[in-house]
Structure formats: C-alpha cells, structure tokens
PDB file of C-alpha atoms and ligand atoms in Angstrom:
ATOM      1  CA  MET A   5     112.271  84.346  39.364  1.00 80.00           C
ATOM      2  CA  THR A   6     114.605  84.917  35.960  1.00 95.00           C
ATOM      3  CA  ALA A   7     115.542  87.520  33.831  1.00 98.00           C
ATOM      4  CA  SER A   8     114.220  88.962  31.500  1.00 98.00           C
ATOM      5  CA  ILE A   9     116.211  88.766  27.952  1.00 98.00           C
ATOM      6  CA  ILE A  10     116.783  92.619  26.408  1.00 98.00           C
ATOM      7  CA  SER A  11     117.057  90.927  23.124  1.00 98.00           C
ATOM      8  CA  GLY A  12     119.337  93.321  21.014  1.00 98.00           C
ATOM      9  CA  LYS A  13     118.457  90.952  18.305  1.00 97.00           C
ATOM     10  CA  GLU A  14     115.101  92.071  18.279  1.00 98.00           C
ATOM     11  CA  LEU A  15     115.619  95.484  18.689  1.00 98.00           C
ATOM     12  CA  ALA A  16     117.798  95.634  16.276  1.00 98.00           C
ATOM     13  CA  GLN A  17     115.550  93.910  12.820  1.00 98.00           C
ATOM     14  CA  GLU A  18     113.099  97.030  14.287  1.00 98.00           C
ATOM     15  CA  LYS A  19     115.442  99.775  14.303  1.00 98.00           C
ATOM     16  CA  ARG A  20     116.760  98.741  10.500  1.00 98.00           C
ATOM     17  CA  LYS A  21     113.331  98.759   9.606  1.00 98.00           C
ATOM     18  CA  GLN A  22     112.697 101.980  10.683  1.00 98.00           C
ATOM     19  CA  LEU A  23     115.754 102.700   9.034  1.00 98.00           C
ATOM     20  CA  ALA A  24     115.336 101.323   5.571  1.00 98.00           C
ATOM     21  CA  GLN A  25     112.322 103.663   5.189  1.00 98.00           C
ATOM     22  CA  GLU A  26     114.423 106.186   6.037  1.00 98.00           C
ATOM     23  CA  VAL A  27     116.699 105.719   2.741  1.00 98.00           C
ATOM     24  CA  LYS A  28     113.959 105.119   0.614  1.00 98.00           C
ATOM     25  CA  GLU A  29     112.842 108.280   1.612  1.00 97.00           C
ATOM     26  CA  LEU A  30     116.720 109.868   0.837  1.00 96.00           C
ATOM     27  CA  LYS A  31     117.140 108.208  -2.077  1.00 97.00           C
ATOM     28  CA  GLN A  32     113.594 110.312  -3.026  1.00 95.00           C
ATOM     29  CA  GLN A  33     115.115 113.076  -2.655  1.00 92.00           C
ATOM     30  CA  GLY A  34     118.540 111.760  -4.449  1.00 93.00           C
ATOM     31  CA  VAL A  35     120.753 111.245  -1.500  1.00 96.00           C
ATOM     32  CA  VAL A  36     121.683 107.730  -1.134  1.00 98.00           C
ATOM     33  CA  PRO A  37     123.863 107.506   2.639  1.00 98.00           C
ATOM     34  CA  GLY A  38     127.184 106.051   1.868  1.00 98.00           C
ATOM     35  CA  LEU A  39     129.635 104.309   4.649  1.00 98.00           C
ATOM     36  CA  VAL A  40     133.466 104.240   3.767  1.00 99.00           C
ATOM     37  CA  VAL A  41     134.667 101.353   6.112  1.00 98.00           C
ATOM     38  CA  ILE A  42     138.474 101.525   6.269  1.00 98.00           C
ATOM     39  CA  LEU A  43     140.619  98.625   7.414  1.00 98.00           C
ATOM     40  CA  VAL A  44     144.385  98.342   7.712  1.00 98.00           C
ATOM     41  CA  GLY A  45     145.254  94.384   8.293  1.00 98.00           C
ATOM     42  CA  ASP A  46     143.962  91.540   8.173  1.00 97.00           C
ATOM     43  CA  HIS A  47     142.739  91.162  12.016  1.00 94.00           C
ATOM     44  CA  PRO A  48     139.923  88.350  12.057  1.00 92.00           C
ATOM     45  CA  ALA A  49     137.869  90.319  14.699  1.00 92.00           C
ATOM     46  CA  SER A  50     138.319  93.116  12.088  1.00 96.00           C
ATOM     47  CA  ILE A  51     136.739  91.135   9.599  1.00 97.00           C
ATOM     48  CA  SER A  52     134.413  89.738  11.510  1.00 95.00           C
ATOM     49  CA  TYR A  53     132.939  92.867  12.657  1.00 95.00           C
ATOM     50  CA  ILE A  54     132.977  94.618   8.842  1.00 98.00           C
ATOM     51  CA  LYS A  55     130.895  91.591   7.731  1.00 98.00           C
ATOM     52  CA  GLY A  56     128.325  92.440   9.948  1.00 97.00           C
ATOM     53  CA  LYS A  57     128.105  96.091   9.342  1.00 98.00           C
ATOM     54  CA  GLN A  58     128.208  95.374   5.423  1.00 98.00           C
ATOM     55  CA  LYS A  59     125.273  92.993   5.733  1.00 98.00           C
ATOM     56  CA  ALA A  60     123.372  95.322   7.590  1.00 98.00           C
ATOM     57  CA  SER A  61     124.288  98.381   5.220  1.00 98.00           C
ATOM     58  CA  GLU A  62     122.837  96.260   2.525  1.00 97.00           C
ATOM     59  CA  GLU A  63     119.573  95.457   4.774  1.00 97.00           C
ATOM     60  CA  ILE A  64     118.916  99.055   4.725  1.00 98.00           C
ATOM     61  CA  GLY A  65     119.918 100.531   2.019  1.00 98.00           C
ATOM     62  CA  VAL A  66     123.112 102.187   2.524  1.00 98.00           C
ATOM     63  CA  ALA A  67     125.746 101.623  -0.316  1.00 98.00           C
ATOM     64  CA  PHE A  68     129.125 100.367   1.758  1.00 98.00           C
ATOM     65  CA  THR A  69     132.963 100.715   0.278  1.00 98.00           C
ATOM     66  CA  LEU A  70     135.224  98.397   1.822  1.00 98.00           C
ATOM     67  CA  GLU A  71     138.628 100.349   1.395  1.00 98.00           C
ATOM     68  CA  HIS A  72     140.956  97.560   2.878  1.00 98.00           C
ATOM     69  CA  PHE A  73     144.963  98.268   3.160  1.00 98.00           C
ATOM     70  CA  PRO A  74     147.706  95.632   3.730  1.00 98.00           C
ATOM     71  CA  GLU A  75     149.396  96.148   7.353  1.00 98.00           C
ATOM     72  CA  SER A  76     152.246  98.039   5.770  1.00 98.00           C
ATOM     73  CA  MET A  77     150.555 101.235   5.253  1.00 98.00           C
ATOM     74  CA  GLU A  78     152.235 104.062   5.982  1.00 98.00           C
ATOM     75  CA  GLU A  79     150.171 106.536   7.835  1.00 98.00           C
ATOM     76  CA  LYS A  80     150.691 109.315   5.562  1.00 98.00           C
ATOM     77  CA  GLU A  81     148.248 107.002   3.034  1.00 98.00           C
ATOM     78  CA  LEU A  82     145.824 106.518   5.316  1.00 98.00           C
ATOM     79  CA  LEU A  83     145.213 110.674   5.958  1.00 99.00           C
ATOM     80  CA  ASP A  84     145.329 110.766   2.580  1.00 98.00           C
ATOM     81  CA  VAL A  85     142.805 108.519   2.355  1.00 99.00           C
ATOM     82  CA  ILE A  86     140.609 109.762   5.058  1.00 99.00           C
ATOM     83  CA  GLU A  87     141.204 113.275   3.650  1.00 98.00           C
ATOM     84  CA  LYS A  88     139.390 111.992  -0.129  1.00 98.00           C
ATOM     85  CA  TYR A  89     136.428 110.485   1.441  1.00 98.00           C
ATOM     86  CA  ASN A  90     136.465 114.194   3.626  1.00 98.00           C
ATOM     87  CA  HIS A  91     135.638 115.708   0.322  1.00 98.00           C
ATOM     88  CA  ASP A  92     134.010 112.916  -1.298  1.00 98.00           C
ATOM     89  CA  GLU A  93     129.459 113.504  -1.632  1.00 97.00           C
ATOM     90  CA  SER A  94     128.653 110.259  -1.826  1.00 98.00           C
ATOM     91  CA  CYS A  95     130.018 109.161   0.863  1.00 98.00           C
ATOM     92  CA  HIS A  96     128.374 110.652   4.690  1.00 98.00           C
ATOM     93  CA  GLY A  97     130.450 108.159   7.045  1.00 98.00           C
ATOM     94  CA  ILE A  98     133.785 106.834   7.127  1.00 99.00           C
ATOM     95  CA  LEU A  99     135.028 103.961   9.789  1.00 98.00           C
ATOM     96  CA  VAL A 100     138.724 103.268  10.771  1.00 98.00           C
ATOM     97  CA  GLN A 101     138.097 100.280  11.899  1.00 98.00           C
ATOM     98  CA  LEU A 102     140.340  99.991  15.264  1.00 97.00           C
ATOM     99  CA  PRO A 103     142.582  98.704  16.195  1.00 96.00           C
ATOM    100  CA  LEU A 104     145.498  99.968  13.702  1.00 98.00           C
ATOM    101  CA  PRO A 105     149.099  98.889  12.825  1.00 98.00           C
ATOM    102  CA  ASP A 106     151.385 100.107  16.211  1.00 98.00           C
ATOM    103  CA  HIS A 107     153.181 102.280  13.605  1.00 98.00           C
ATOM    104  CA  ILE A 108     150.185 104.214  12.604  1.00 98.00           C
ATOM    105  CA  GLN A 109     148.808 106.900  15.539  1.00 98.00           C
ATOM    106  CA  GLU A 110     144.695 106.436  15.843  1.00 98.00           C
ATOM    107  CA  LYS A 111     144.479 109.503  17.971  1.00 98.00           C
ATOM    108  CA  ALA A 112     145.938 111.602  14.208  1.00 98.00           C
ATOM    109  CA  VAL A 113     143.760 109.248  12.808  1.00 98.00           C
ATOM    110  CA  ILE A 114     140.180 109.672  14.036  1.00 98.00           C
ATOM    111  CA  GLU A 115     141.006 113.655  14.440  1.00 98.00           C
ATOM    112  CA  LYS A 116     141.745 113.214  10.787  1.00 98.00           C
ATOM    113  CA  ILE A 117     137.979 112.389   9.702  1.00 99.00           C
ATOM    114  CA  SER A 118     135.866 115.323   9.775  1.00 98.00           C
ATOM    115  CA  PRO A 119     133.873 115.705  12.678  1.00 98.00           C
ATOM    116  CA  LEU A 120     130.568 115.755   9.566  1.00 98.00           C
ATOM    117  CA  LYS A 121     131.603 112.769   8.607  1.00 98.00           C
ATOM    118  CA  ASP A 122     132.592 110.968  11.981  1.00 98.00           C
ATOM    119  CA  VAL A 123     129.568 108.131  12.591  1.00 98.00           C
ATOM    120  CA  ASP A 124     131.755 106.523  15.093  1.00 98.00           C
ATOM    121  CA  GLY A 125     131.244 109.411  17.330  1.00 98.00           C
ATOM    122  CA  PHE A 126     135.128 109.403  18.515  1.00 98.00           C
ATOM    123  CA  HIS A 127     135.768 112.679  16.970  1.00 98.00           C
ATOM    124  CA  PRO A 128     137.038 114.892  19.585  1.00 98.00           C
ATOM    125  CA  LEU A 129     134.853 117.643  19.085  1.00 98.00           C
ATOM    126  CA  ASN A 130     131.578 115.237  18.917  1.00 98.00           C
ATOM    127  CA  ILE A 131     132.820 113.703  21.961  1.00 98.00           C
ATOM    128  CA  GLY A 132     133.080 117.511  23.849  1.00 98.00           C
ATOM    129  CA  GLN A 133     129.329 117.368  22.112  1.00 98.00           C
ATOM    130  CA  MET A 134     128.171 114.453  23.998  1.00 98.00           C
ATOM    131  CA  MET A 135     129.843 115.592  27.368  1.00 98.00           C
ATOM    132  CA  ILE A 136     127.336 118.674  27.088  1.00 98.00           C
ATOM    133  CA  GLY A 137     124.989 117.312  26.323  1.00 97.00           C
ATOM    134  CA  GLU A 138     123.902 118.222  22.148  1.00 98.00           C
ATOM    135  CA  ASP A 139     122.861 116.841  19.333  1.00 97.00           C
ATOM    136  CA  THR A 140     125.262 114.752  17.664  1.00 98.00           C
ATOM    137  CA  PHE A 141     127.118 111.441  16.736  1.00 98.00           C
ATOM    138  CA  LEU A 142     127.427 109.341  19.634  1.00 98.00           C
ATOM    139  CA  PRO A 143     129.457 106.339  19.633  1.00 98.00           C
ATOM    140  CA  CYS A 144     127.532 103.271  18.401  1.00 98.00           C
ATOM    141  CA  THR A 145     128.356 101.011  21.480  1.00 98.00           C
ATOM    142  CA  PRO A 146     127.056 103.548  24.322  1.00 98.00           C
ATOM    143  CA  ALA A 147     123.841 105.148  22.393  1.00 98.00           C
ATOM    144  CA  GLY A 148     122.834 101.222  21.186  1.00 98.00           C
ATOM    145  CA  ILE A 149     123.440 100.256  25.741  1.00 98.00           C
ATOM    146  CA  VAL A 150     120.808 103.342  26.333  1.00 98.00           C
ATOM    147  CA  GLU A 151     118.172 102.177  23.411  1.00 98.00           C
ATOM    148  CA  MET A 152     118.118  98.607  24.631  1.00 98.00           C
ATOM    149  CA  ILE A 153     117.725  99.871  28.131  1.00 98.00           C
ATOM    150  CA  LYS A 154     114.726 102.285  27.659  1.00 98.00           C
ATOM    151  CA  SER A 155     112.870  99.607  24.750  1.00 98.00           C
ATOM    152  CA  ALA A 156     112.493  97.585  27.872  1.00 98.00           C
ATOM    153  CA  ASN A 157     110.639 100.890  29.460  1.00 98.00           C
ATOM    154  CA  ILE A 158     113.324 100.123  33.073  1.00 98.00           C
ATOM    155  CA  GLU A 159     113.387 103.995  34.074  1.00 98.00           C
ATOM    156  CA  ILE A 160     117.413 105.273  34.258  1.00 98.00           C
ATOM    157  CA  ALA A 161     116.850 108.624  35.779  1.00 98.00           C
ATOM    158  CA  GLY A 162     117.599 108.391  39.480  1.00 98.00           C
ATOM    159  CA  LYS A 163     119.217 104.700  39.434  1.00 98.00           C
ATOM    160  CA  HIS A 164     122.732 104.204  40.872  1.00 98.00           C
ATOM    161  CA  VAL A 165     125.137 102.132  37.413  1.00 99.00           C
ATOM    162  CA  VAL A 166     127.862 101.006  37.972  1.00 99.00           C
ATOM    163  CA  VAL A 167     130.228 100.484  34.446  1.00 99.00           C
ATOM    164  CA  VAL A 168     132.948  98.350  35.005  1.00 98.00           C
ATOM    165  CA  GLY A 169     135.315  99.423  32.166  1.00 98.00           C
ATOM    166  CA  ARG A 170     136.817 102.564  31.213  1.00 98.00           C
ATOM    167  CA  SER A 171     137.875 102.107  27.601  1.00 97.00           C
ATOM    168  CA  ASN A 172     136.775 105.550  24.917  1.00 97.00           C
ATOM    169  CA  ILE A 173     134.822 103.520  22.974  1.00 96.00           C
ATOM    170  CA  VAL A 174     132.507 101.844  25.535  1.00 98.00           C
ATOM    171  CA  GLY A 175     133.031 102.276  29.154  1.00 98.00           C
ATOM    172  CA  LYS A 176     133.479 106.626  29.960  1.00 98.00           C
ATOM    173  CA  PRO A 177     131.131 107.646  26.921  1.00 98.00           C
ATOM    174  CA  VAL A 178     128.057 104.897  28.540  1.00 98.00           C
ATOM    175  CA  GLY A 179     128.342 106.334  31.680  1.00 98.00           C
ATOM    176  CA  ILE A 180     128.245 109.770  30.483  1.00 98.00           C
ATOM    177  CA  LEU A 181     125.479 108.956  27.813  1.00 98.00           C
ATOM    178  CA  LEU A 182     123.769 107.079  31.188  1.00 98.00           C
ATOM    179  CA  LEU A 183     124.662 110.950  33.552  1.00 98.00           C
ATOM    180  CA  ASN A 184     123.230 112.809  30.455  1.00 98.00           C
ATOM    181  CA  GLU A 185     120.050 110.065  31.423  1.00 98.00           C
ATOM    182  CA  HIS A 186     119.799 112.027  34.978  1.00 98.00           C
ATOM    183  CA  ALA A 187     121.591 108.543  36.445  1.00 98.00           C
ATOM    184  CA  THR A 188     124.469 108.489  39.435  1.00 99.00           C
ATOM    185  CA  VAL A 189     126.575 107.060  37.513  1.00 99.00           C
ATOM    186  CA  THR A 190     130.058 104.835  39.438  1.00 98.00           C
ATOM    187  CA  TYR A 191     133.194 104.247  37.101  1.00 98.00           C
ATOM    188  CA  CYS A 192     135.119 101.054  38.197  1.00 98.00           C
ATOM    189  CA  HIS A 193     138.383  99.793  36.793  1.00 97.00           C
ATOM    190  CA  SER A 194     141.453  97.476  37.262  1.00 93.00           C
ATOM    191  CA  ARG A 195     142.569  99.513  39.666  1.00 96.00           C
ATOM    192  CA  THR A 196     139.225  99.377  41.764  1.00 98.00           C
ATOM    193  CA  PRO A 197     139.743  97.891  45.343  1.00 98.00           C
ATOM    194  CA  ASP A 198     136.624  95.908  46.360  1.00 97.00           C
ATOM    195  CA  LEU A 199     135.455  95.155  42.702  1.00 98.00           C
ATOM    196  CA  LYS A 200     132.288  93.645  44.050  1.00 98.00           C
ATOM    197  CA  GLU A 201     131.437  96.234  46.765  1.00 98.00           C
ATOM    198  CA  VAL A 202     130.449  99.112  44.667  1.00 98.00           C
ATOM    199  CA  THR A 203     129.286  96.557  41.704  1.00 98.00           C
ATOM    200  CA  LYS A 204     126.728  95.146  44.335  1.00 98.00           C
ATOM    201  CA  GLN A 205     124.925  98.487  45.026  1.00 98.00           C
ATOM    202  CA  ALA A 206     124.280  99.156  40.721  1.00 99.00           C
ATOM    203  CA  ASP A 207     120.922  99.355  39.861  1.00 99.00           C
ATOM    204  CA  ILE A 208     122.240  99.150  36.347  1.00 99.00           C
ATOM    205  CA  LEU A 209     125.300  97.692  36.015  1.00 98.00           C
ATOM    206  CA  VAL A 210     127.356  97.965  31.774  1.00 98.00           C
ATOM    207  CA  VAL A 211     129.906  95.268  32.281  1.00 98.00           C
ATOM    208  CA  ALA A 212     132.739  96.587  29.425  1.00 98.00           C
ATOM    209  CA  VAL A 213     136.073  94.896  30.465  1.00 98.00           C
ATOM    210  CA  GLY A 214     137.022  92.383  27.874  1.00 97.00           C
ATOM    211  CA  ARG A 215     137.246  89.488  30.216  1.00 97.00           C
ATOM    212  CA  ALA A 216     135.192  85.892  29.632  1.00 97.00           C
ATOM    213  CA  ASN A 217     133.429  85.022  32.929  1.00 96.00           C
ATOM    214  CA  PHE A 218     134.922  88.280  34.842  1.00 97.00           C
ATOM    215  CA  ILE A 219     131.445  89.495  37.025  1.00 98.00           C
ATOM    216  CA  THR A 220     130.184  86.534  39.101  1.00 98.00           C
ATOM    217  CA  GLY A 221     127.070  86.272  40.720  1.00 98.00           C
ATOM    218  CA  GLU A 222     128.478  87.763  43.656  1.00 98.00           C
ATOM    219  CA  HIS A 223     128.809  90.682  42.353  1.00 98.00           C
ATOM    220  CA  ILE A 224     125.089  91.537  40.661  1.00 98.00           C
ATOM    221  CA  LYS A 225     122.449  92.865  43.272  1.00 98.00           C
ATOM    222  CA  GLU A 226     118.793  91.252  43.570  1.00 98.00           C
ATOM    223  CA  ASN A 227     117.355  92.913  40.616  1.00 98.00           C
ATOM    224  CA  ALA A 228     119.417  94.490  39.094  1.00 98.00           C
ATOM    225  CA  VAL A 229     119.512  95.208  35.064  1.00 98.00           C
ATOM    226  CA  VAL A 230     122.544  93.804  33.778  1.00 98.00           C
ATOM    227  CA  ILE A 231     124.661  94.756  30.429  1.00 98.00           C
ATOM    228  CA  ASP A 232     127.310  92.683  29.012  1.00 98.00           C
ATOM    229  CA  VAL A 233     129.337  94.670  26.153  1.00 98.00           C
ATOM    230  CA  GLY A 234     132.128  91.729  26.276  1.00 97.00           C
ATOM    231  CA  VAL A 235     132.231  89.906  23.407  1.00 95.00           C
ATOM    232  CA  ASN A 236     134.726  86.895  23.917  1.00 95.00           C
ATOM    233  CA  ARG A 237     135.774  83.601  22.477  1.00 92.00           C
ATOM    234  CA  LEU A 238     136.489  80.818  24.275  1.00 93.00           C
ATOM    235  CA  GLU A 239     138.629  78.185  23.564  1.00 92.00           C
ATOM    236  CA  THR A 240     136.053  75.518  22.386  1.00 94.00           C
ATOM    237  CA  GLY A 241     135.349  78.593  19.821  1.00 91.00           C
ATOM    238  CA  LYS A 242     131.705  79.282  22.052  1.00 93.00           C
ATOM    239  CA  LEU A 243     130.782  83.264  22.287  1.00 94.00           C
ATOM    240  CA  CYS A 244     130.480  84.378  25.325  1.00 96.00           C
ATOM    241  CA  GLY A 245     130.117  87.518  27.943  1.00 98.00           C
ATOM    242  CA  ASP A 246     131.997  89.443  30.873  1.00 98.00           C
ATOM    243  CA  VAL A 247     128.886  87.941  32.603  1.00 98.00           C
ATOM    244  CA  VAL A 248     128.639  84.729  33.778  1.00 98.00           C
ATOM    245  CA  PHE A 249     125.200  84.384  32.393  1.00 98.00           C
ATOM    246  CA  GLU A 250     123.408  81.277  34.280  1.00 97.00           C
ATOM    247  CA  ASP A 251     124.421  83.296  37.416  1.00 98.00           C
ATOM    248  CA  ALA A 252     123.039  87.017  36.297  1.00 98.00           C
ATOM    249  CA  LYS A 253     120.225  84.895  35.478  1.00 98.00           C
ATOM    250  CA  GLN A 254     119.201  84.248  38.802  1.00 98.00           C
ATOM    251  CA  ILE A 255     119.993  87.420  40.271  1.00 98.00           C
ATOM    252  CA  ALA A 256     118.938  90.649  37.710  1.00 98.00           C
ATOM    253  CA  SER A 257     115.671  91.689  36.764  1.00 98.00           C
ATOM    254  CA  HIS A 258     116.787  91.997  33.085  1.00 98.00           C
ATOM    255  CA  ILE A 259     119.725  90.783  31.380  1.00 98.00           C
ATOM    256  CA  THR A 260     121.547  91.160  27.627  1.00 98.00           C
ATOM    257  CA  PRO A 261     122.548  87.941  25.723  1.00 98.00           C
ATOM    258  CA  VAL A 262     125.551  87.124  24.004  1.00 98.00           C
ATOM    259  CA  PRO A 263     125.473  86.972  21.113  1.00 96.00           C
ATOM    260  CA  GLY A 264     122.551  88.311  20.229  1.00 97.00           C
ATOM    261  CA  GLY A 265     122.594  91.651  22.756  1.00 98.00           C
ATOM    262  CA  VAL A 266     124.954  94.825  22.723  1.00 98.00           C
ATOM    263  CA  GLY A 267     126.333  93.873  19.882  1.00 97.00           C
ATOM    264  CA  PRO A 268     123.153  93.734  16.792  1.00 97.00           C
ATOM    265  CA  MET A 269     122.622  97.217  18.237  1.00 98.00           C
ATOM    266  CA  THR A 270     125.902  98.419  18.038  1.00 98.00           C
ATOM    267  CA  ILE A 271     125.785  97.873  14.006  1.00 98.00           C
ATOM    268  CA  THR A 272     122.496  99.561  14.483  1.00 98.00           C
ATOM    269  CA  MET A 273     123.162 102.534  15.493  1.00 98.00           C
ATOM    270  CA  LEU A 274     126.126 103.236  12.913  1.00 98.00           C
ATOM    271  CA  ALA A 275     124.171 102.482  10.183  1.00 98.00           C
ATOM    272  CA  HIS A 276     121.907 105.238  12.364  1.00 98.00           C
ATOM    273  CA  ASN A 277     124.682 107.601  12.041  1.00 98.00           C
ATOM    274  CA  VAL A 278     125.298 107.312   8.605  1.00 98.00           C
ATOM    275  CA  VAL A 279     121.560 107.719   8.025  1.00 98.00           C
ATOM    276  CA  LYS A 280     121.942 111.014  10.316  1.00 98.00           C
ATOM    277  CA  SER A 281     124.203 112.206   8.180  1.00 98.00           C
ATOM    278  CA  ALA A 282     123.293 111.926   4.970  1.00 98.00           C
ATOM    279  CA  ARG A 283     120.295 113.934   6.865  1.00 97.00           C
ATOM    280  CA  ASN A 284     122.637 116.736   7.956  1.00 96.00           C
ATOM    281  CA  SER A 285     123.995 116.796   4.285  1.00 93.00           C
ATOM    282  CA  ALA A 286     120.049 116.982   1.901  1.00 90.00           C
ATOM    283  CA  GLU A 287     119.372 119.472   4.263  1.00 90.00           C
ATOM    284  CA  ARG A 288     122.817 121.408   3.857  1.00 87.00           C
ATOM    285  CA  LEU A 289     121.948 121.080   0.060  1.00 83.00           C
ATOM    286  CA  GLN A 290     118.720 121.827   0.117  1.00 83.00           C
ATOM    287  CA  VAL A 291     119.383 125.763   2.399  1.00 85.00           C
ATOM    288  CA  SER A 292     122.769 126.325  -0.059  1.00 82.00           C
ATOM    289  CA  LYS A 293     119.871 126.023  -2.997  1.00 82.00           C
ATOM    290  CA  GLU A 294     117.453 128.454  -0.922  1.00 85.00           C
ATOM    291  CA  LEU A 295     120.476 130.982  -0.631  1.00 79.00           C
TER     292      LEU A 295
HETATM  293  N1  GUN B  35     136.969  97.884  16.844  1.00 57.26           N
HETATM  294  C1  GUN B  35     136.126  97.466  17.750  1.00 57.26           C
HETATM  295  N2  GUN B  35     134.873  98.223  18.082  1.00 57.26           N
HETATM  296  C2  GUN B  35     135.330  99.403  16.931  1.00 57.26           C
HETATM  297  C3  GUN B  35     134.365  99.946  16.587  1.00 57.26           C
HETATM  298  O1  GUN B  35     133.282 101.077  17.547  1.00 57.26           O
HETATM  299  N3  GUN B  35     134.158 101.041  15.855  1.00 57.26           N
HETATM  300  C4  GUN B  35     136.263 100.797  15.217  1.00 57.26           C
HETATM  301  N4  GUN B  35     136.431 101.942  13.945  1.00 57.26           N
HETATM  302  N5  GUN B  35     136.573 100.321  15.676  1.00 57.26           N
HETATM  303  C5  GUN B  35     136.318  99.326  16.151  1.00 57.26           C
END
C-alpha cells in the first residue's frame, strides 16, 4: 500500500476561503486587517517567500505593505520602523523577514515587535504563552503542521512524535504544540547518536533540518506519519524536501509532499494570525467605546 498524501495546498485553499469570509465581516465593522512585511537586503529565498505572503494576503483581503530596505540599513533605523508600526492602528501584524544581515541582532528586532502584532509568534512572550498552552499567536509552520495532521483525522494523543531539527522557528515549537496535544515527544538533532534508531520509533515523524534527502526509508517505521518541512533547491532547480519521498511513500501511512505540503499552510497560518490580531483589535475598540 502506498501512503496517503496530506495536501497542504488543498487544506490551505479551504482555510483561505474561510479567512476571506472573516475578513469580509471585519470590513463590515470598519476593520481592514493589515500586514506589514519588512525585508532588509535582497536574499533571493526571502523575496520568493514574501511573494507568497503577498499573494495569500491579496487572496484573503488582507492589506499588505512591503517595507524593503537596503542591506546596509542600521539596526536603530529598523527598530524605529518597527516602533512606528507598533503604534499604527491600521497595522495588525508586523513580520520582519529572517535571516537579517549579520550587523543586526535578530533578538533585539524580535523583542521590539509588539507581542500584540507578532504574527510570526516569535516574541518570547508569545513563545511563553504557547509553552503553557494559552491562546496566543502560534508560530506559523508548527501551527500549520498540527492543522495538517488533524485534517487527515490522525489521532495525536498518546502517539510518539519524533522531531528531527531544533530550530526556534520550527523544530522546538512543533514539539511543544504536539506535546500540548498529548503526544510523547522526542527531539533529535545533529548530535543525536544513532538517529535511525530513534526515528524508527516514531508514529509521527517531523523532519525540519534543511538538508535534501536526509531521511531515507531506513529511518521510517512502517505506517508512520511523515511530515516533511524541508524546502531544498537542487542543482537542477527542482524543489525537494528533507525526506526521500519515494521511500516514504512505500513505508508511511501518510506523507506531506514538497512542494504543496507544509509551505502553503505556513503562509495560511500567517494570514490566520493577522485576521486574529485584527479581530482582537476590533474587540479592544468595542470595549473602549463601551467604557
Ligand atoms: N524566514 C524563514 N521562515 C520565516 C518565518 O516563518 N518568518 C520570518 N519572519 N522569517 C522567516
């Protein structure tokens, strides 16, 4: 039997329709959800990701603003731009595209973004809220992964999840979100000895290492669910994941494709966070009117 494909693309389309309807309703209340994306420099992958974010925003009806600055921009200037949008009522979400040039401290930038507009879910306050299972802005890729697993009616509670990769953006938070869904979670990374021995125990294997074809059939348990977060461009120009798709297809029960898997859901969860932020802001406005 070959694995079922969990199509992030199809799920993203469905979710974007629902979000477009919510945006319509917010607009009727006089609130236009607004996203500001800040790009420093001309990193080609960043430009391509931003195009996807812009397209999704337009599709849903979110007002999209790109602030594009040269690589030479000073950290102070960037912090001032963030400060301006922290106070701009038409802006509900601020996203500073990573990576930043070396002379700008990522930590200072992330901490400058108002936690109320942190639609990436990277601010330490939002990460803390996520850790304790509070309602907050969840990081987009991990939140998209949980949605994808649930959309395929896969039970998470009690399952052994193995996460390969420990980045702050994907690996660490996806483990926390799945732990909050009552999974047993194991993290693996570059210093894990005998990686195969661990990954072969996974009922749900999440791979986010950024290395083409890193996980092969030897790493996967029969009937496991395989979530491939990698987006790697081969010399041929073709995109591929971190998992050898053809291997996983023969062994797993479910697999996410690359492209058309986790990527479209990441962007959709960003739009979800912007709409959530706009809704929060509309509610705050209503409360202040009533006072
Ligand atoms: N660079 C790669 N992924 C992301 C992301 O999810 N958010 C931001 N801000 N930058 C990124």
